[in-house]
Short mmCIF file of C-alpha atoms in Angstrom, two decimals:
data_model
loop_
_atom_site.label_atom_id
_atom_site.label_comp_id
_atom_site.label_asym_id
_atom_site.label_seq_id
_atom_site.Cartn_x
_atom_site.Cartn_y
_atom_site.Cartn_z
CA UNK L 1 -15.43 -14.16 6.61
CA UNK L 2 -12.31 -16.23 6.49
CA UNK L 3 -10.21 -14.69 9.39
CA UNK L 4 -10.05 -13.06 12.39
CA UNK L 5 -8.23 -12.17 15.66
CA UNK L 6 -8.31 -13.76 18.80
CA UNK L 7 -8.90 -12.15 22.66
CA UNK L 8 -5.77 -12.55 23.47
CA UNK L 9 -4.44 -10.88 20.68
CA UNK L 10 -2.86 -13.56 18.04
CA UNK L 11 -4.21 -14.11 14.71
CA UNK L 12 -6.34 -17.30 14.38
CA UNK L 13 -5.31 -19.68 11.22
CA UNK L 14 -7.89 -18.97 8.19
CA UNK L 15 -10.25 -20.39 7.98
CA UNK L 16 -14.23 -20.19 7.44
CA UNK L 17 -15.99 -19.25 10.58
CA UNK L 18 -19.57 -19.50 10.81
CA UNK L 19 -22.32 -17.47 10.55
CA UNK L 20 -24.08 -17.48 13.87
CA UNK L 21 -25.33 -13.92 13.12
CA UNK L 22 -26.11 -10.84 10.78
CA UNK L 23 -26.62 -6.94 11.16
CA UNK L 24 -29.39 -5.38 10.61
CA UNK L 25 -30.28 -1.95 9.92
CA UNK L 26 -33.80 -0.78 11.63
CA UNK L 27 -35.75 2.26 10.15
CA UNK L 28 -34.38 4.44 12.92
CA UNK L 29 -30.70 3.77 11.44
CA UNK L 30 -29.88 1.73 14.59
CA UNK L 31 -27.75 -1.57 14.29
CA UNK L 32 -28.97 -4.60 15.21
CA UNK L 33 -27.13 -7.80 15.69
CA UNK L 34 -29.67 -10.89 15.41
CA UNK L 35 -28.90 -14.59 16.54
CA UNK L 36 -29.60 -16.98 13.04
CA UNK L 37 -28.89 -19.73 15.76
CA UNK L 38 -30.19 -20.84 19.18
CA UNK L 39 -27.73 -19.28 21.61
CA UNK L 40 -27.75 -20.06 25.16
CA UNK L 41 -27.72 -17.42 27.85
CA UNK L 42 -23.93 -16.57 28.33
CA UNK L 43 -22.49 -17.89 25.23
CA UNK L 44 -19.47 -16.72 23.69
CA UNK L 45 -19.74 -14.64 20.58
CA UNK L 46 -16.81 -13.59 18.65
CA UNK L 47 -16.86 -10.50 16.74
CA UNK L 48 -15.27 -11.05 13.06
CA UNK L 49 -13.46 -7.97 11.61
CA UNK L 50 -12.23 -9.78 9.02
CA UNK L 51 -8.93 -8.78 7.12
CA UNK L 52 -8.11 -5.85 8.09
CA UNK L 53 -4.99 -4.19 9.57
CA UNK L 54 -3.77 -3.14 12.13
CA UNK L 55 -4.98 0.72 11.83
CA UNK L 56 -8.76 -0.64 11.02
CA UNK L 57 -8.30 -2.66 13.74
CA UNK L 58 -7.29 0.06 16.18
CA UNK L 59 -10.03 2.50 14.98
CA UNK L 60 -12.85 -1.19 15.19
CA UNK L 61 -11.94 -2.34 18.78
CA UNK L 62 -8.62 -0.47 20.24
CA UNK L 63 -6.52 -3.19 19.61
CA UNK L 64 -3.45 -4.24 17.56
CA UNK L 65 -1.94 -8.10 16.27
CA UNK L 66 1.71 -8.32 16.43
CA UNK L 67 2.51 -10.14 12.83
CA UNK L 68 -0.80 -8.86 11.21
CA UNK L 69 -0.67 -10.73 7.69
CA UNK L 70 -2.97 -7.98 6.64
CA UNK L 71 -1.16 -5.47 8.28
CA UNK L 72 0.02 -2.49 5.36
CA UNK L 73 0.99 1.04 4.92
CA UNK L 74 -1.61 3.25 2.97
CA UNK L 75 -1.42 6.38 0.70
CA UNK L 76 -3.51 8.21 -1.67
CA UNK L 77 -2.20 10.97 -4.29
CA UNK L 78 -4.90 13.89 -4.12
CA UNK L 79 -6.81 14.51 -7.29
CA UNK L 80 -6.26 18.24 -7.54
CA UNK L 81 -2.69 17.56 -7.59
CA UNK L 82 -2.49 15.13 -10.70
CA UNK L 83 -1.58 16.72 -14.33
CA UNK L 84 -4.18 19.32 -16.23
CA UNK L 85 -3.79 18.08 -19.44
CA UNK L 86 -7.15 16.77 -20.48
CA UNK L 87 -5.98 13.40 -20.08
CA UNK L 88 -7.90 12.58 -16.67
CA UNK L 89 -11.07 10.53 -18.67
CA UNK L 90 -7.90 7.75 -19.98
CA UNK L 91 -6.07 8.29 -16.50
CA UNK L 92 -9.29 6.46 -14.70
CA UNK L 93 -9.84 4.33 -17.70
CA UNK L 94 -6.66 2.81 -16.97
CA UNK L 95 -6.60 2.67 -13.30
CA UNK L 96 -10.55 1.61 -12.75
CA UNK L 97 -9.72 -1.51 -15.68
CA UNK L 98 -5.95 -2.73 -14.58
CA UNK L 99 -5.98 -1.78 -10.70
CA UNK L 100 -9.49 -1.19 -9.14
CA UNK L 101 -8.74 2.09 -8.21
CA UNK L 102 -10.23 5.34 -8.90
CA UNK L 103 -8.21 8.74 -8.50
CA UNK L 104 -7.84 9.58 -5.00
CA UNK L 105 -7.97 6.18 -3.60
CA UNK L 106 -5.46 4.36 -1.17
CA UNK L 107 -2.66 2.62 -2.40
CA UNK L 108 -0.96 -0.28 -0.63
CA UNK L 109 2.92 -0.86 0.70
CA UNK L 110 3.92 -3.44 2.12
CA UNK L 111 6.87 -4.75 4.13
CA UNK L 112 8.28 -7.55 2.22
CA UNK L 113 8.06 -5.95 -1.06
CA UNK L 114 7.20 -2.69 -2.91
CA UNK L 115 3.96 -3.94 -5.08
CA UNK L 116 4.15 -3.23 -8.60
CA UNK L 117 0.56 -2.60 -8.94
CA UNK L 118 1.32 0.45 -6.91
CA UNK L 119 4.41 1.68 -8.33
CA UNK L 120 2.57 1.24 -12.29
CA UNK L 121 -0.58 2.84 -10.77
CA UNK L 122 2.00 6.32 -9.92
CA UNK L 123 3.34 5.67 -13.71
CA UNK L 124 -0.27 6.30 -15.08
CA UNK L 125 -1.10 8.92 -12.45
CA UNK L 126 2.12 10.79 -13.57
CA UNK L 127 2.24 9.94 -17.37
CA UNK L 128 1.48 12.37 -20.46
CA UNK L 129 -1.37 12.39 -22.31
CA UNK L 130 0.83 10.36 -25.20
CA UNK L 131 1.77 7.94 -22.47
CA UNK L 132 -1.17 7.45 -21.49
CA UNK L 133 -2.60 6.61 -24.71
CA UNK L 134 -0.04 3.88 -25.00
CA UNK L 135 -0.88 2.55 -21.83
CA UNK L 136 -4.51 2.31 -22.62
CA UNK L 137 -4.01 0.47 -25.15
CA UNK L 138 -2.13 -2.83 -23.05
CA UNK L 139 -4.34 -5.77 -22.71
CA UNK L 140 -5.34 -6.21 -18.61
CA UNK L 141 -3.18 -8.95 -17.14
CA UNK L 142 -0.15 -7.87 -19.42
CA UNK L 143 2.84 -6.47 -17.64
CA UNK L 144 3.13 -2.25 -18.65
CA UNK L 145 6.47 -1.86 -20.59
CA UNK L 146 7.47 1.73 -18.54
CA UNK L 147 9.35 4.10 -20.63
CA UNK L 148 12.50 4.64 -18.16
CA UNK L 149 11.78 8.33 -17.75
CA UNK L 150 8.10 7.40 -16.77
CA UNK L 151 9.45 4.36 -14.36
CA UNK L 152 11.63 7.15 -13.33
CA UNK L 153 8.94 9.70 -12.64
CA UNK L 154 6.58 6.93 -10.27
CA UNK L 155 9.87 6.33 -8.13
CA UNK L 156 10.08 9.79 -7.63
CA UNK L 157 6.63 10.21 -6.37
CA UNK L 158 7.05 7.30 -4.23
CA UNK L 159 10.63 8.62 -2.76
CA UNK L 160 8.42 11.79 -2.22
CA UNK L 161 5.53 10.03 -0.59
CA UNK L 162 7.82 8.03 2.13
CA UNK L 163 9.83 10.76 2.60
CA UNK L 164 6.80 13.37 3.86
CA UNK L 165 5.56 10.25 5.89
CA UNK L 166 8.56 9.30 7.58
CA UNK L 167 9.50 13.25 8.14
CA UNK L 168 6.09 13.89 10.49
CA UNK L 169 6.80 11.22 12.96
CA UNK L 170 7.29 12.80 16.60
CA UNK L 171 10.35 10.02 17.26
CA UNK L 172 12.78 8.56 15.18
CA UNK L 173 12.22 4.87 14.64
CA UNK L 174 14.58 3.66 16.97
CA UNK L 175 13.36 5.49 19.76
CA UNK L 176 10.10 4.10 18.90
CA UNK L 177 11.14 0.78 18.93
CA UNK L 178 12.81 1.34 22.46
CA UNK L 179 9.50 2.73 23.65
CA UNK L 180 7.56 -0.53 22.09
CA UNK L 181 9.89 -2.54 24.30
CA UNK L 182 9.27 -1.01 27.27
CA UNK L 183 5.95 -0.56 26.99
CA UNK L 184 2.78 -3.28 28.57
CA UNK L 185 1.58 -5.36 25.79
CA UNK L 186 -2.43 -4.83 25.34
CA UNK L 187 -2.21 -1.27 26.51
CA UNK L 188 -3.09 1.67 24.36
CA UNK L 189 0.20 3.16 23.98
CA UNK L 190 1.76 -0.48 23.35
CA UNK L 191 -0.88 -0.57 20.13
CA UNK L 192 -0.06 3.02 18.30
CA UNK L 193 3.77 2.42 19.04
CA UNK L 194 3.28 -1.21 17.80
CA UNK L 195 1.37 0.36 14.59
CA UNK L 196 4.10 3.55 14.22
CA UNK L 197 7.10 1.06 14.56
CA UNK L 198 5.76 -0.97 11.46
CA UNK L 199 4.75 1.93 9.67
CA UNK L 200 7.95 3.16 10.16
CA UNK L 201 9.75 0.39 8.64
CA UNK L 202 7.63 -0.50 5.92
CA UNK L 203 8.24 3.31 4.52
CA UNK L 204 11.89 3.21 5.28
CA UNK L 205 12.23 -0.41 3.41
CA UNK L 206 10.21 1.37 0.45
CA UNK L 207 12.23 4.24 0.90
CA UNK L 208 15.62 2.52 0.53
CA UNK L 209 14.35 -0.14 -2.79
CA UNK L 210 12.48 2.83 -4.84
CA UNK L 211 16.37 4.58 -4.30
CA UNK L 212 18.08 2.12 -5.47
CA UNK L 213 16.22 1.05 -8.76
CA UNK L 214 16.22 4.92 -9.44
CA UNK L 215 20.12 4.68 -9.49
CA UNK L 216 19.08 1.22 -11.42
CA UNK L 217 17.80 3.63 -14.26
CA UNK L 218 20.02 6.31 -14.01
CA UNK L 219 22.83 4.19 -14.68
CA UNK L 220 24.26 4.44 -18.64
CA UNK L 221 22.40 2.88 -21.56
CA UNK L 222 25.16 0.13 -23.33
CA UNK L 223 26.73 0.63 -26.52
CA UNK L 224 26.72 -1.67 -29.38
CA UNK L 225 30.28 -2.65 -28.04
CA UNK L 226 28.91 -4.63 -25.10
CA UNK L 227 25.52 -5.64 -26.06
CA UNK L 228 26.90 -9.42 -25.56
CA UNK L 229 27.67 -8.41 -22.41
CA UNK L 230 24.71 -5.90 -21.93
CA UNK L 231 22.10 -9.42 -22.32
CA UNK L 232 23.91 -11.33 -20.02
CA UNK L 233 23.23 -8.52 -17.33
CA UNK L 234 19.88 -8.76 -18.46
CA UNK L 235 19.62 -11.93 -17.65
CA UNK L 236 20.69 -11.34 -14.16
CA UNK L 237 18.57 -8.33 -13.23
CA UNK L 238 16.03 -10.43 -11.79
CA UNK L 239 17.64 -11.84 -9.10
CA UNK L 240 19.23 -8.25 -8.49
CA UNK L 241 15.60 -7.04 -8.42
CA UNK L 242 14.74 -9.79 -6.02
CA UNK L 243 17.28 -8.53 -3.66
CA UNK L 244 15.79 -5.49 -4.18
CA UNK L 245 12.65 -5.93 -2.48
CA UNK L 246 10.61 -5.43 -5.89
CA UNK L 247 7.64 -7.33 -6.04
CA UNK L 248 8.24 -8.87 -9.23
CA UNK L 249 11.57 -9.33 -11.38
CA UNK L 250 11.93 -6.38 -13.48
CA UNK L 251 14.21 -6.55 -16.88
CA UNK L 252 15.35 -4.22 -18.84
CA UNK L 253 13.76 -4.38 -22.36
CA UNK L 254 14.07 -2.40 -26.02
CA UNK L 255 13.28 1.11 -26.76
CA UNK L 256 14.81 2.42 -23.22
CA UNK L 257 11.51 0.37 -21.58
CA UNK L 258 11.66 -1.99 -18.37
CA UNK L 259 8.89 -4.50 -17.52
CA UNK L 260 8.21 -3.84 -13.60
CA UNK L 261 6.58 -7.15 -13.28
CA UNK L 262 6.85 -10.12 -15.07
CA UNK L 263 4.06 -11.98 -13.59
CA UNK L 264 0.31 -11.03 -14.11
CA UNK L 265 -0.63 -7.82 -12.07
CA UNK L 266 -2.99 -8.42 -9.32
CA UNK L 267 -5.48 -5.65 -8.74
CA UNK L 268 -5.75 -4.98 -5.50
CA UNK L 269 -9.58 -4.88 -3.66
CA UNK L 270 -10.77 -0.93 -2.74
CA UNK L 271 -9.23 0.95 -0.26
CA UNK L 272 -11.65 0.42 2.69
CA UNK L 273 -13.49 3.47 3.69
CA UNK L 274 -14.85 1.74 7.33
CA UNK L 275 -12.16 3.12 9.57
CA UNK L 276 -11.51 7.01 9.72
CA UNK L 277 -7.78 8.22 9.76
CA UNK L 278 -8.16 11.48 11.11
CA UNK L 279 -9.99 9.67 14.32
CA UNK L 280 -6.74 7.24 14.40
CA UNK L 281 -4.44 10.15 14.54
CA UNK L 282 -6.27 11.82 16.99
CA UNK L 283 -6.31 8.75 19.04
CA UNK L 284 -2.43 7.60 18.82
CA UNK L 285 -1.61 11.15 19.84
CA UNK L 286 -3.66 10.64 22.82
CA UNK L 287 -1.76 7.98 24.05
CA UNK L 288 1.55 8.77 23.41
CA UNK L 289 3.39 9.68 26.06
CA UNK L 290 5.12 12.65 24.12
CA UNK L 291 1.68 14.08 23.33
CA UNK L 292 2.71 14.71 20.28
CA UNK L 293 0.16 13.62 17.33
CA UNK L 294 1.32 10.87 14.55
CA UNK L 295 1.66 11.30 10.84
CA UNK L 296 -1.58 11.14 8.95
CA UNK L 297 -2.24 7.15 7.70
CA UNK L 298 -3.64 8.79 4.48
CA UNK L 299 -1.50 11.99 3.14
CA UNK L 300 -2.02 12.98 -0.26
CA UNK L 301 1.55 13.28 -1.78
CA UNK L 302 1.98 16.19 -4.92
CA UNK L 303 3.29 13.98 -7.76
CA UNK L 304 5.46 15.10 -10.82
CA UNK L 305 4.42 14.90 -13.98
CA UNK L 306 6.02 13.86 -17.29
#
């Protein structure tokens, strides 16, 4: 394990810690922790949880790091609601190969940037059978050329996604964040309004970039007239995208395409299945002083198809 969070409740630097114990599992499906040191009577033994964020950590040990590096907002598009058009064997070719995932799991979003993995990983969940077949055919680690309409379509799942998040919170996000203030650092309801208030703005932040490279798109293809002046705005729509919050620089290319990334793509590591949302729900309405239950971590979102 390489990080992990300290009593008091800051993150300690990364670093290797060592392995002073393991788990075992017994043949009556108990847990137990054995020493692979000598440990003297009253020693302190920290509990690794490794990377994990702030929701896992909640749902591991009731508690929450203010700053979590690892910290991230999670969503999953539901199987049943992806196109019937006999495409689905390619649709998981492509995901399992370029992005790790399988249909159904938990994509990633993040408040510094929208990831592109996640926004190309909505193109192939909403792209035709034709699409797809073009898509299959891109070498892993080369950036997918999106038709616009396609690009087009994964922004508009992604609007939708935020949008059915953001719309079941009990309290706007200001309100939250006047709560967070008030409340006792360490206590229960300090760590779900400390979780909801990040949430919160990572969707919003998403919310606002996915809008504005939609109008990005939607804006008129150039002439012949101005293609001098069309490549010099080419040229410049990196740093726009930058501004944007996109992961990666995207440019607009031939053929009415757009590169979303023009680094490698990374693919992300498996949704992690340890921690249970519904239990996390359950547990932040709890504590709430409204009573009122929080938005589910993982909602499958409807997506539209090409």
């Amino acid at each position: 394990s390489t990080s992990r969070n300290e009593p008091d409740g800051t993150a300690a630097a990364s670093r290797p810690l060592p392995a002073v114990a393991e788990a075992l599992l017994l043949p009556d499906h108990t847990l137990a922790l054995v020493a692979r040191v000598a440990l003297q009577p009253g020693a302190a033994v920290s509990v690794d949880f490794g990377a994990r964020s702030n929701a896992e950590l909640i749902v591991a040990r009731g508690e929450a790091v203010a700053g979590n590096a690892h910290d991230c907002v999670k969503f999953h598009v539901e199987a049943s609601s992806l196109p019937q058009d006999g495409a689905r064997r390619v649709r998981e070719e492509v995901l399992q190969r370029r992005y790790g995932l399988q249909i159904g799991d938990q994509m990633k979003l993040l408040a510094d940037r929208v990831p592109v993995e996640t926004v190309e990983a909505l193109a192939v969940m909403a792209a035709s059978p034709k699409q797809l077949r073009k898509l299959a055919k891109v070498p892993t680690g080369t950036p997918l050329r999106l038709p616009s309409a396609l690009e087009m379509l994964a922004l508009e799942n992604l609007v939708h996604a935020c949008q059915v998040r953001l719309g079941g919170y009990a309290a706007s996000l200001d309100a939250d964040e006047s709560a967070l203030r008030a409340s006792e650092p360490g206590t229960a309801k300090h760590n779900a309004l400390l979780l909801r208030v990040y949430e919160q703005n990572v969707l919003e932040t998403t919310l606002e970039t996915a809008l504005q490279r939609q109008a990005e798109l939607g804006r008129p293809q150039p002439t012949k007239k101005n293609a001098k002046a069309s490549d010099t705005s080419a040229a410049q729509h990196g740093d726009v995208a930058s501004k944007a919050g996109l992961d990666a620089p995207a440019a607009t290319g031939p053929a009415n395409q757009s590169t979303l990334s023009a680094s490698l793509p990374v693919a992300p590591e498996p949704a992690l299945r340890a921690w249970d949302a519904a239990r996390t729900c359950a547990w932040l309405g709890g504590v709430l002083a409204n009573g009122s239950g929080a938005p589910p971590l993982s909602h499958g979102q409807q997506p539209v198809s090409a």
